[in-house]
Coordinates of C-alpha atoms in Angstrom, one line a residue:
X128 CA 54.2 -9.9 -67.8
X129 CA 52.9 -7.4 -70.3
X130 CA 50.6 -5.3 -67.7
X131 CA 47.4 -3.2 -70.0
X132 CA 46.2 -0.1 -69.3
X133 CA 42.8 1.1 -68.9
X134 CA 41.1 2.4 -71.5
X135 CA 41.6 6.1 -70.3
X136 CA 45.1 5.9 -70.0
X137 CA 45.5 4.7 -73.5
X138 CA 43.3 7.5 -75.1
X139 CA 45.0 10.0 -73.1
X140 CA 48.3 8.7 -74.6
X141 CA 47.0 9.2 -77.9
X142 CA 46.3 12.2 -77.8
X143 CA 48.9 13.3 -76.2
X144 CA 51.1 11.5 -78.7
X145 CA 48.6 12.7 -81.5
X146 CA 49.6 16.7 -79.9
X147 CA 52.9 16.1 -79.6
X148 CA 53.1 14.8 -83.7
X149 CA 51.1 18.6 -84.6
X150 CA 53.9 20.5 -82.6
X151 CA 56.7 18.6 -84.2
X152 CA 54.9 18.9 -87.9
X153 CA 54.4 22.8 -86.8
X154 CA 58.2 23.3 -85.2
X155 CA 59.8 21.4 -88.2
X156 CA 58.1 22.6 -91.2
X157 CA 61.6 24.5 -92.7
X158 CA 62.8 20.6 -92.9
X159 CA 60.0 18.8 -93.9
X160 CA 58.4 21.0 -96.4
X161 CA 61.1 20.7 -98.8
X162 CA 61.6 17.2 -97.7
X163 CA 58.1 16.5 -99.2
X164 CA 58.0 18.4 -102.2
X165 CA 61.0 16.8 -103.0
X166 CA 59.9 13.3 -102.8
X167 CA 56.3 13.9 -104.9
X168 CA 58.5 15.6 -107.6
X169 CA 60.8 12.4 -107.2
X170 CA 57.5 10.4 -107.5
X171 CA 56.6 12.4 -110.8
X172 CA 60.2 11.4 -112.5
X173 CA 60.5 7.7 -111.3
X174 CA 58.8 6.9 -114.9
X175 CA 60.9 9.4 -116.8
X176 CA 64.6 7.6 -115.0
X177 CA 63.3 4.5 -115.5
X178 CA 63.0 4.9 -119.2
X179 CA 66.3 6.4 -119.6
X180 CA 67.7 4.0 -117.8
X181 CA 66.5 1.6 -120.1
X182 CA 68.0 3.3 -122.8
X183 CA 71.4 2.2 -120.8
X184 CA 72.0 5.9 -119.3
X185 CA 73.9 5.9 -115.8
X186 CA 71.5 6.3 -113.1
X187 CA 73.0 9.3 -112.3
X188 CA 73.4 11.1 -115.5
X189 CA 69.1 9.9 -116.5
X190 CA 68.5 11.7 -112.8
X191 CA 70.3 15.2 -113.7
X192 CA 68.7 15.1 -117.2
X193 CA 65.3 14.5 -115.8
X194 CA 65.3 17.4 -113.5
X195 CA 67.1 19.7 -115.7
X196 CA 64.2 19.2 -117.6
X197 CA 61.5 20.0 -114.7
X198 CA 63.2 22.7 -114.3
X199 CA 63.0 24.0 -117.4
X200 CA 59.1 23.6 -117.6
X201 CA 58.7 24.9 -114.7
X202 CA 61.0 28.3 -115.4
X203 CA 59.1 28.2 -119.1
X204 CA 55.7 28.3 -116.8
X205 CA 56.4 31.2 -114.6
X206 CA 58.3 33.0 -117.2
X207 CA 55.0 33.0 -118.8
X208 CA 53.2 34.4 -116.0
X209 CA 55.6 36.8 -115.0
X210 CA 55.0 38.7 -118.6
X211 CA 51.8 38.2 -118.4
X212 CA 51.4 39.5 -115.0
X213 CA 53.7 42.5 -115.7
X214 CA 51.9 43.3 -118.6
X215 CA 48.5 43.5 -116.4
X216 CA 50.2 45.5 -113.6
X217 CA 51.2 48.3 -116.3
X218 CA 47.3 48.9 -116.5
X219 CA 46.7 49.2 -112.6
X220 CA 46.0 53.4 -112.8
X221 CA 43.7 53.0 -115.2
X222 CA 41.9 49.5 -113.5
X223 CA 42.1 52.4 -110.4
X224 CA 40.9 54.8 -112.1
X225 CA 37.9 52.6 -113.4
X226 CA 37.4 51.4 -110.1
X227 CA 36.8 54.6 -108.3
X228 CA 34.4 55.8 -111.0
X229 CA 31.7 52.8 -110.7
X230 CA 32.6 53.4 -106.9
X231 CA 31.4 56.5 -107.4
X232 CA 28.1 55.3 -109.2
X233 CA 27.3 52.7 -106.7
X234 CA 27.8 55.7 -103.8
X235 CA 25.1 58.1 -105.8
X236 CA 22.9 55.1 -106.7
X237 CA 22.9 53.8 -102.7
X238 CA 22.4 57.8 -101.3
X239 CA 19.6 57.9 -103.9
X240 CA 17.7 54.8 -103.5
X241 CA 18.3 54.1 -99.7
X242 CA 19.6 57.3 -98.3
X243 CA 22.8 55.7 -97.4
X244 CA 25.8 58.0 -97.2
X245 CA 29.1 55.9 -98.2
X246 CA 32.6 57.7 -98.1
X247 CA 33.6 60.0 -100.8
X248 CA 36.1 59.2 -103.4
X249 CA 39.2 61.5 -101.9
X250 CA 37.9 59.5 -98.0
X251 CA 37.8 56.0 -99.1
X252 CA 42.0 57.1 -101.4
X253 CA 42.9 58.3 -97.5
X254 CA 41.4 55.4 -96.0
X255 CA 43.3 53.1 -98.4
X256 CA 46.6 54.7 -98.2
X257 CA 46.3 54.8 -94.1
X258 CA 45.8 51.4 -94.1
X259 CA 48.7 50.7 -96.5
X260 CA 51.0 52.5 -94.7
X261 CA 50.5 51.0 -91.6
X262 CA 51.0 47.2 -92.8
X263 CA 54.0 48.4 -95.2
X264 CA 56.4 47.7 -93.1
X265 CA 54.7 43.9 -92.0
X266 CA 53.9 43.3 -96.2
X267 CA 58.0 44.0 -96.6
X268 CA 59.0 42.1 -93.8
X269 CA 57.1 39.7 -95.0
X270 CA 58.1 39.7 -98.5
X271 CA 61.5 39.9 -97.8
X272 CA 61.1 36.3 -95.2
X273 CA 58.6 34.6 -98.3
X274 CA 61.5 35.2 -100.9
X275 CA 64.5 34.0 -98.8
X276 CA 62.8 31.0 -97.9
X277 CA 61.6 30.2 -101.6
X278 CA 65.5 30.6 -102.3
X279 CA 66.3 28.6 -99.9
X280 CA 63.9 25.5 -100.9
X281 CA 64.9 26.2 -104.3
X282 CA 68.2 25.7 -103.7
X283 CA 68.2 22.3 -101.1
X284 CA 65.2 21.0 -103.5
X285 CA 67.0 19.1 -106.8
X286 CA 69.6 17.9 -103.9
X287 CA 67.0 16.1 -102.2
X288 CA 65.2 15.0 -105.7
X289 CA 68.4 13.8 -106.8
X290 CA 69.0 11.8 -103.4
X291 CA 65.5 10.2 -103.9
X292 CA 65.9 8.7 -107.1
X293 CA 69.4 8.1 -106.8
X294 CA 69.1 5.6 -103.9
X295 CA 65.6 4.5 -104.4
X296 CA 67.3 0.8 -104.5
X297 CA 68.4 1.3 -101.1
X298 CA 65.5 3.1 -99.3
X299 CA 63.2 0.1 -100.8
X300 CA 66.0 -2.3 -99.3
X301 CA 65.5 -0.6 -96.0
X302 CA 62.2 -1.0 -96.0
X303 CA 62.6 -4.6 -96.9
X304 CA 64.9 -5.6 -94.3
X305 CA 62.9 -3.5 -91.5
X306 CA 60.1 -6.5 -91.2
X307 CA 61.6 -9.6 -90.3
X308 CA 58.4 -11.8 -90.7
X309 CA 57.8 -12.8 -94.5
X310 CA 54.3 -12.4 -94.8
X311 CA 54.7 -8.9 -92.9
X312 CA 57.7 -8.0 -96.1
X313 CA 55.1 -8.8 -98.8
X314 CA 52.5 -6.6 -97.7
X315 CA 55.1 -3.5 -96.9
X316 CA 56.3 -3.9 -100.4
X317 CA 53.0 -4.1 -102.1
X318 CA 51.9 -0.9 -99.4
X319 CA 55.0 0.8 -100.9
X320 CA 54.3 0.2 -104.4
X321 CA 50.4 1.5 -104.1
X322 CA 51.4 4.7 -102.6
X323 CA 54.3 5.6 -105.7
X324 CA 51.2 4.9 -107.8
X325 CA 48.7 6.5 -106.2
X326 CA 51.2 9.7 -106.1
X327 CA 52.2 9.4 -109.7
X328 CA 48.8 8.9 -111.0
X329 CA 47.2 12.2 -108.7
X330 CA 50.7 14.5 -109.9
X331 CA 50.7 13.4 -113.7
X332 CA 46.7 13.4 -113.5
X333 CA 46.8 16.8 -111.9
X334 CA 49.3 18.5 -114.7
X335 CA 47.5 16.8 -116.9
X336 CA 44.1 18.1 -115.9
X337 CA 45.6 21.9 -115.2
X338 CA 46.6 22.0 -118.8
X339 CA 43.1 21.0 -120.3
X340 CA 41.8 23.3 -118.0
X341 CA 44.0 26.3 -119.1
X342 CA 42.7 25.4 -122.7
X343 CA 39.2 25.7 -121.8
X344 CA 39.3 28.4 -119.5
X345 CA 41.8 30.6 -122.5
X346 CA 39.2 29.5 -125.1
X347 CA 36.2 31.1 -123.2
X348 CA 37.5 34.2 -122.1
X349 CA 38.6 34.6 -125.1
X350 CA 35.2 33.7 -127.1
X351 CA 34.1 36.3 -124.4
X352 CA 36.9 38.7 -125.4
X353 CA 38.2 39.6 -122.1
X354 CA 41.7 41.0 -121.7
X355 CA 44.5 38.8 -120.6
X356 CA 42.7 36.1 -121.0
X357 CA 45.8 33.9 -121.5
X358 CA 46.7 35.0 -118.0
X359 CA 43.4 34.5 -116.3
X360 CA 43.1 31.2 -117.9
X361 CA 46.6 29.7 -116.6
X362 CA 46.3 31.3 -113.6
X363 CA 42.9 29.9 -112.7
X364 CA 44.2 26.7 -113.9
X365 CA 47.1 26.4 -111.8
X366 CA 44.7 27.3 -108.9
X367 CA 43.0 23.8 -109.6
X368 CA 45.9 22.2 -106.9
X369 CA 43.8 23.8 -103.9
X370 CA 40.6 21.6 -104.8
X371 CA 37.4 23.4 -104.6
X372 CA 38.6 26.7 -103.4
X373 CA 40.9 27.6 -106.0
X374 CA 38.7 27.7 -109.1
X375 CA 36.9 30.3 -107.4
X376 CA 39.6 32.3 -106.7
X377 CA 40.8 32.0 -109.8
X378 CA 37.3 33.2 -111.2
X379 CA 36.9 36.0 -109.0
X380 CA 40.1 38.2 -110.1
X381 CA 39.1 38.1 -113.8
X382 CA 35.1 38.4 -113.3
X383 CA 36.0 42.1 -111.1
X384 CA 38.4 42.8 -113.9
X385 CA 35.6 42.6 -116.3
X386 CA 33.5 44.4 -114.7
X387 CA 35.7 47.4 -113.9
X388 CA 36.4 47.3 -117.6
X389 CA 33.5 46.8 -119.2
X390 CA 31.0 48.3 -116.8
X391 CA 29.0 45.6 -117.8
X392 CA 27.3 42.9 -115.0
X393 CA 26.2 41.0 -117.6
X394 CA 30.1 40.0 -118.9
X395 CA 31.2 39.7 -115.7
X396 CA 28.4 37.2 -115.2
X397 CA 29.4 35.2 -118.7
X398 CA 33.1 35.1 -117.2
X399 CA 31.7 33.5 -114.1
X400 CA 30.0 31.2 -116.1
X401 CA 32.9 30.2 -118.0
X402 CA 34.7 29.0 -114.7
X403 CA 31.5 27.3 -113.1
X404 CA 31.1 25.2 -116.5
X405 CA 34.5 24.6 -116.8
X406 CA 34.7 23.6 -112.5
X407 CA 31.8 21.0 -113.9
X408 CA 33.6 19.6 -116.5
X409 CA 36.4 19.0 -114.6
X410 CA 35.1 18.0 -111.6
X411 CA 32.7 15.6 -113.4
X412 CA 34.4 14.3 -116.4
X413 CA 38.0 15.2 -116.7
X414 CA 39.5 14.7 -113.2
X415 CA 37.5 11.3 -113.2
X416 CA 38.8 10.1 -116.9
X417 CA 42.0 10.9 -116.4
X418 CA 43.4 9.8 -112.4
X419 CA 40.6 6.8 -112.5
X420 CA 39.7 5.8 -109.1
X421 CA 43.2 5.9 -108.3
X422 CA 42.8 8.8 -105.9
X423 CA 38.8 8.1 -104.3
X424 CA 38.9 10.6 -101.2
X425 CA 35.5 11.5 -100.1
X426 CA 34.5 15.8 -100.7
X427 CA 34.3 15.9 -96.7
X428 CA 38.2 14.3 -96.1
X429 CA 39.3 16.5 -98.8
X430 CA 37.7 19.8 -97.2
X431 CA 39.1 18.6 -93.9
X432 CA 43.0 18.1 -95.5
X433 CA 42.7 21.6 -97.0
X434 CA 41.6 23.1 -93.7
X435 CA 44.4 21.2 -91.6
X436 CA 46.8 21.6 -94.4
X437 CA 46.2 25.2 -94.3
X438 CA 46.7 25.8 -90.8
X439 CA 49.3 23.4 -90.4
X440 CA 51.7 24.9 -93.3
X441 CA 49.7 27.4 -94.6
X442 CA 49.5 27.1 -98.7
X443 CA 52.2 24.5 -99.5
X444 CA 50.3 22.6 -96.5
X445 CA 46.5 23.2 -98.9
X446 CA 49.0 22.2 -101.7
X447 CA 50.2 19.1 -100.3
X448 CA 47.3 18.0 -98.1
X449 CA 45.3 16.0 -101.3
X450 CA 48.3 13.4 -101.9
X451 CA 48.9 13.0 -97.7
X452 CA 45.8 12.3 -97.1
X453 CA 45.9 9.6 -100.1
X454 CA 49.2 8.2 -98.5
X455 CA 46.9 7.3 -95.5
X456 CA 44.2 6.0 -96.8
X457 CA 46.6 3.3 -98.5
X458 CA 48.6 3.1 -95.2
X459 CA 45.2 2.6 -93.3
X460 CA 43.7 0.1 -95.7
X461 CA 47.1 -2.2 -95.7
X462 CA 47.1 -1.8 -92.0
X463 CA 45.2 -4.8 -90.0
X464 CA 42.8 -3.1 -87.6
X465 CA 43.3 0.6 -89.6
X466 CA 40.5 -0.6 -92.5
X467 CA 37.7 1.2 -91.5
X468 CA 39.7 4.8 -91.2
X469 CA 40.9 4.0 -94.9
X470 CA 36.9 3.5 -95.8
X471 CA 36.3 6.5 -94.0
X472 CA 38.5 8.6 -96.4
X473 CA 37.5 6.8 -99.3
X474 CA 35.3 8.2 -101.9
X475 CA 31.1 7.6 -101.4
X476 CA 30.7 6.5 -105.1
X477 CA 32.5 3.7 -105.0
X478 CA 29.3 2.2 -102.7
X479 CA 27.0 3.9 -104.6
X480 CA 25.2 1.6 -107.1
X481 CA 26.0 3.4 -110.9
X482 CA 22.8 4.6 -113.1
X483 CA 21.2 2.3 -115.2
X484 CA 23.1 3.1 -118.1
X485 CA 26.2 3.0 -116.7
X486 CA 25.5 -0.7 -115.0
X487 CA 24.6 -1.7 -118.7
X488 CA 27.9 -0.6 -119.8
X489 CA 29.5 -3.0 -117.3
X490 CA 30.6 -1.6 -114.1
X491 CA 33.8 1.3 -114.4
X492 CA 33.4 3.6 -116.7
X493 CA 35.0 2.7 -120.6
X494 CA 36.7 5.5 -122.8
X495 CA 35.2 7.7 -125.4
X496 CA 31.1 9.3 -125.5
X497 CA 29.5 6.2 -124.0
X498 CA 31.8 6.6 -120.7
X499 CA 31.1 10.3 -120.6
X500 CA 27.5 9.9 -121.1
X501 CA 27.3 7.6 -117.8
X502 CA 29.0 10.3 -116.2
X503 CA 26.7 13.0 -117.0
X504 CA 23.7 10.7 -115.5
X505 CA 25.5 10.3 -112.5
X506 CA 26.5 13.7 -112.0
X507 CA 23.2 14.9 -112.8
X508 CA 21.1 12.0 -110.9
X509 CA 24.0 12.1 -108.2
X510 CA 21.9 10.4 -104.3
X511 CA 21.2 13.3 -101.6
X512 CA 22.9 11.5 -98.3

């Protein structure tokens, strides 16, 4: 006889279980990190393979090409940045030299106006320098450990991508023969085939919404003329994978630039706005058009990834935390008894009744102006909870 166990036993287990899982994730985190980059790239080529393979390629040959040619973005993209970024760098003593003079202003304008005595220029250089010297050694160490394990994942990552595709067959097969009740099999396979969509749709979504992005972003701070704004704009842009924090990041480097430069608050300001329209746009009309209601995780379960994500695995745990957590919510709405944690995650306006206009449109959104328009109600009409 099956004996149960009182309700306090069985929490207990949970968590310890739950404990043990976050020490394993922690402890393990050289395997699995590369594990699961690899399988969300392999995600993002599935479509490419299977074309090729249409086109009668070997499987394995369709595989190589397909990666080859990730690579090859990929090295395009940070060859890109690195020339920008050097070219930036080769200005730094004059940005310094900038920097120290409005410090300068600001420490006359505070002793002036509220008798506040800041440190002088030649103080706050020996400050600075102290400080550097102290964490030079920990920024080396640590520079030295960051690019040995980049190399490292670099090198183990197209093995595993290659692995993925190569015997997706199998793995599905696996999966397929792990269930030995029917009913059970259909609803693994159909569980299995919403989560490659949901990751394709969020990862050729999201490189389709960084590159928009980087186009609007480029074409304001250029409109603005600011310096490097090719840089600025693809680098704020790529920041778009940490939702909500990393548009601000990526606005804050450029707006201090602009000010140090220009001396003017007012162009810093119009940079800022260039970002915060930009954030609107994509938060409220691109993002939206493009990945659908494919991905609908609530603001608050985002936030909550990114923050467990982050202490978890640090920035490829931020980085990966968006697509996890919408592997679970499909996992917890497949699962009998798991539905209401998958409504939990799920996004807030899918229960929200749409504006007037956009129920008069029929339901979900269309293409083209009408379809933005209801958007724009919505966003700007949006219920307080």
């Amino acid at each position: 006889m099956e004996k149960t166990l009182p309700s306090y036993a069985r929490y207990a287990l949970q968590l310890l279980g739950l404990t043990l899982l976050v020490v394993a994730l922690r402890r393990l985190d050289g395997i699995l990190l590369p594990i699961l980059f690899s399988a969300l790239f392999a995600f993002l080529l599935v479509p490419v393979v299977r074309r090729l393979e249409g086109w009668r390629w070997p499987r394995w040959l369709a595989i190589l090409v397909s990666i080859l040619m990730l690579m090859a973005i990929l090295t395009g993209l940070v060859w890109v940045l690195t020339t920008q970024l050097m070219s930036f760098s080769s200005e730094w003593d004059h940005i310094q030299e900038r920097l120290l003079t409005q410090y300068e202003v600001l420490r006359s304008s505070m002793a002036q106006q509220f008798n506040i005595t800041l440190p002088g220029k030649g103080a706050l250089l020996a400050q600075t320098l102290a400080g550097l010297r102290a964490r030079g050694s920990t920024i080396a160490n640590s520079a030295a450990s960051t690019t040995s394990d980049v190399l490292e994942v670099l090198s183990v990552v197209p093995i595993y991508i290659f692995c993925f595709l190569f015997y997706r067959d199998h793995f599905r097969q696996f999966l397929y023969r792990l269930t030995a009740d029917a009913g059970r099999r259909s609803l693994m396979m159909t569980v299995v085939h919403k989560i490659e969509e949901v990751t394709q749709n969020y990862l050729l979504g999201l490189v389709t919404v960084i590159f928009i992005v980087a186009l609007l972003n480029i074409t304001g701070l250029l409109l603005l003329d600011v310096k490097y704004a090719i840089f600025f704009g693809v680098f704020a842009s790529i920041l778009t994978i940490i939702p909500f924090i990393g548009m601000i990041i990526g606005a804050t480097l450029p707006a201090i630039y602009t000010l140090v430069e220009t001396g003017s608050p007012l162009k810093a300001l119009g940079v800022v706005a260039v970002f915060v329209f930009v954030q609107f746009l994509e938060g409220n009309f691109i993002t939206p058009t493009i990945t659908g209601s494919k991905v609908s995780i609530n603001a608050l379960a985002a936030i909550v990834g990114l923050i467990l994500g982050a202490e978890l695995w640090g920035l490829p745990g931020m980085i990966l935390s968006i697509p996890l957590v919408a592997v679970l919510k499909v996992v917890f709405d497949a699962t009998p008894g798991m539905e209401p944690y998958g409504y939990l995650l799920g996004d807030v306006s899918d229960d929200v009744p749409r504006s007037a206009h956009a129920r008069a449109l029929g339901g979900p959104y269309p293409s083209g102006p009408a379809g933005w328009w209801a958007r724009l109600k919505d966003a700007l009409h949006r219920p307080k909870l």
